[in-house]
Amino acid sequence: MQIPTQHLPRLSLNHTLTLIMQNDLFAPTADLPQIASENDTDKTTNLQNPSQAKRKNNPELLRHTLLIAAKDCLLEHGTAQFSMQKVADRAGVSKGGLFHHFKSKDELMAGVVTLFIAQINTAILEQIAQNAQGNPSHFAAFTRAYVQVFCGNAAIGLASDWAGLIRPMNADSTLGAHWQAWLDSKLRQHHATDHDLRLLVVRRAIDGLWLGGAATDDLPSIERYLLEMIDELQAEL
């Protein structure tokens, strides 16, 4: 079941997360609308701007734009200084228009994390399918893809600005709970191939890089090293 990412906000957050955990929500990152960052946007534009008029007439695109603006605000200000007014200003909409789509800042922040999870989920599903073509045993199917996506996917992995969400996710227990619920569901689904405790160490290595930050130039070497560890474990079977 393929659902373009810009449709995600129309679902309730709980419904969206449930679909993601069931692998029923597929949101290819390539389908994401190309939204300009604040640095690329002329702040003097108003609703007469053709691009803004198009956005106004496309509620789904507007909601996605609001989520991207909220993500940027979370990365810049963190959860403590995050506000609906800052998001509205960054997105170029009125505060009332923002509240029309998201009833509170908590709902908006949760929407950002849900969008991130959907993209990670899709990237990992696609990587698992690709790996399965050359690895019929499926050993470490999830862990291998976890390493490859976080280290090698420029759109959503550790080299992307989305990785900065680890800070607000750690600062807000509710946001962190969304991520943990998704991860727990994936590990249950892939228990047969990923239950080895040594694979937990590999995944924890990625989590540590995510939390502590890693130089982009180091990611290819780290990816190769961790994948070699997985290959060695597989060779012992």
CSV table of N, CA and C in Angstrom, one decimal, residues 15 23 42 67 77 80 83-84 87 89 127 136 146 150 165 184 188-189 191 193 203 209 220 224 231:
chain,number,residue,atom,x,y,z
A,15,HIS,N,-3.4,6.7,14.3
A,15,HIS,CA,-3.7,5.8,13.1
A,15,HIS,C,-2.5,5.7,12.2
A,23,ASN,N,3.6,-1.9,8.7
A,23,ASN,CA,4.2,-1.9,7.3
A,23,ASN,C,3.2,-1.6,6.3
A,42,ASP,N,12.0,34.2,0.1
A,42,ASP,CA,11.9,35.7,0.2
A,42,ASP,C,10.9,36.0,1.2
A,67,LEU,N,4.6,21.2,8.5
A,67,LEU,CA,5.4,20.2,9.2
A,67,LEU,C,6.9,20.5,8.9
A,77,HIS,N,15.2,25.8,17.7
A,77,HIS,CA,14.9,26.3,19.0
A,77,HIS,C,14.7,25.2,20.1
A,80,ALA,N,11.7,23.6,24.2
A,80,ALA,CA,11.4,24.7,25.1
A,80,ALA,C,11.0,26.0,24.5
A,83,SER,N,7.3,27.3,19.3
A,83,SER,CA,6.0,28.0,19.5
A,83,SER,C,5.2,28.0,18.1
A,84,MET,N,3.9,28.0,18.2
A,84,MET,CA,3.1,28.0,17.1
A,84,MET,C,3.3,29.3,16.2
A,87,VAL,N,6.4,28.9,14.1
A,87,VAL,CA,6.2,28.0,12.9
A,87,VAL,C,5.4,28.8,11.9
A,89,ASP,N,5.2,32.0,11.3
A,89,ASP,CA,6.1,33.0,10.7
A,89,ASP,C,7.0,32.3,9.7
A,127,GLN,N,15.2,-0.9,1.7
A,127,GLN,CA,16.5,-1.5,1.8
A,127,GLN,C,16.5,-3.0,2.2
A,136,PRO,N,19.5,-14.5,0.7
A,136,PRO,CA,18.3,-15.3,0.9
A,136,PRO,C,18.0,-15.7,2.4
A,146,TYR,N,19.0,-1.0,8.9
A,146,TYR,CA,19.1,0.1,9.9
A,146,TYR,C,20.4,0.8,9.8
A,150,PHE,N,20.7,4.7,8.1
A,150,PHE,CA,21.2,5.8,8.9
A,150,PHE,C,22.5,6.3,8.4
A,165,LEU,N,16.5,15.7,15.0
A,165,LEU,CA,15.3,15.5,15.8
A,165,LEU,C,15.6,14.7,17.0
A,184,ASP,N,10.3,-0.8,18.7
A,184,ASP,CA,9.9,-2.0,19.3
A,184,ASP,C,9.0,-2.9,18.4
A,188,ARG,N,9.9,-6.7,17.0
A,188,ARG,CA,9.0,-7.8,17.2
A,188,ARG,C,8.8,-8.5,15.8
A,189,GLN,N,8.6,-7.7,14.8
A,189,GLN,CA,8.3,-8.2,13.4
A,189,GLN,C,9.5,-9.0,12.9
A,191,HIS,N,11.9,-10.5,14.8
A,191,HIS,CA,12.6,-11.2,15.9
A,191,HIS,C,13.3,-12.5,15.3
A,193,THR,N,15.0,-13.0,12.7
A,193,THR,CA,16.2,-12.7,12.0
A,193,THR,C,17.1,-11.7,12.8
A,203,ARG,N,23.1,-2.1,16.5
A,203,ARG,CA,22.1,-1.1,16.5
A,203,ARG,C,22.4,0.0,17.5
A,209,LEU,N,25.9,7.0,17.6
A,209,LEU,CA,26.3,8.0,16.6
A,209,LEU,C,25.2,9.1,16.4
A,220,PRO,N,30.6,6.6,5.7
A,220,PRO,CA,30.8,5.4,4.8
A,220,PRO,C,31.7,4.3,5.5
A,224,ARG,N,30.6,0.5,6.5
A,224,ARG,CA,31.4,-0.7,6.1
A,224,ARG,C,31.8,-1.6,7.3
A,231,ASP,N,28.3,-9.5,8.7
A,231,ASP,CA,28.7,-10.6,7.8
A,231,ASP,C,29.5,-11.6,8.6
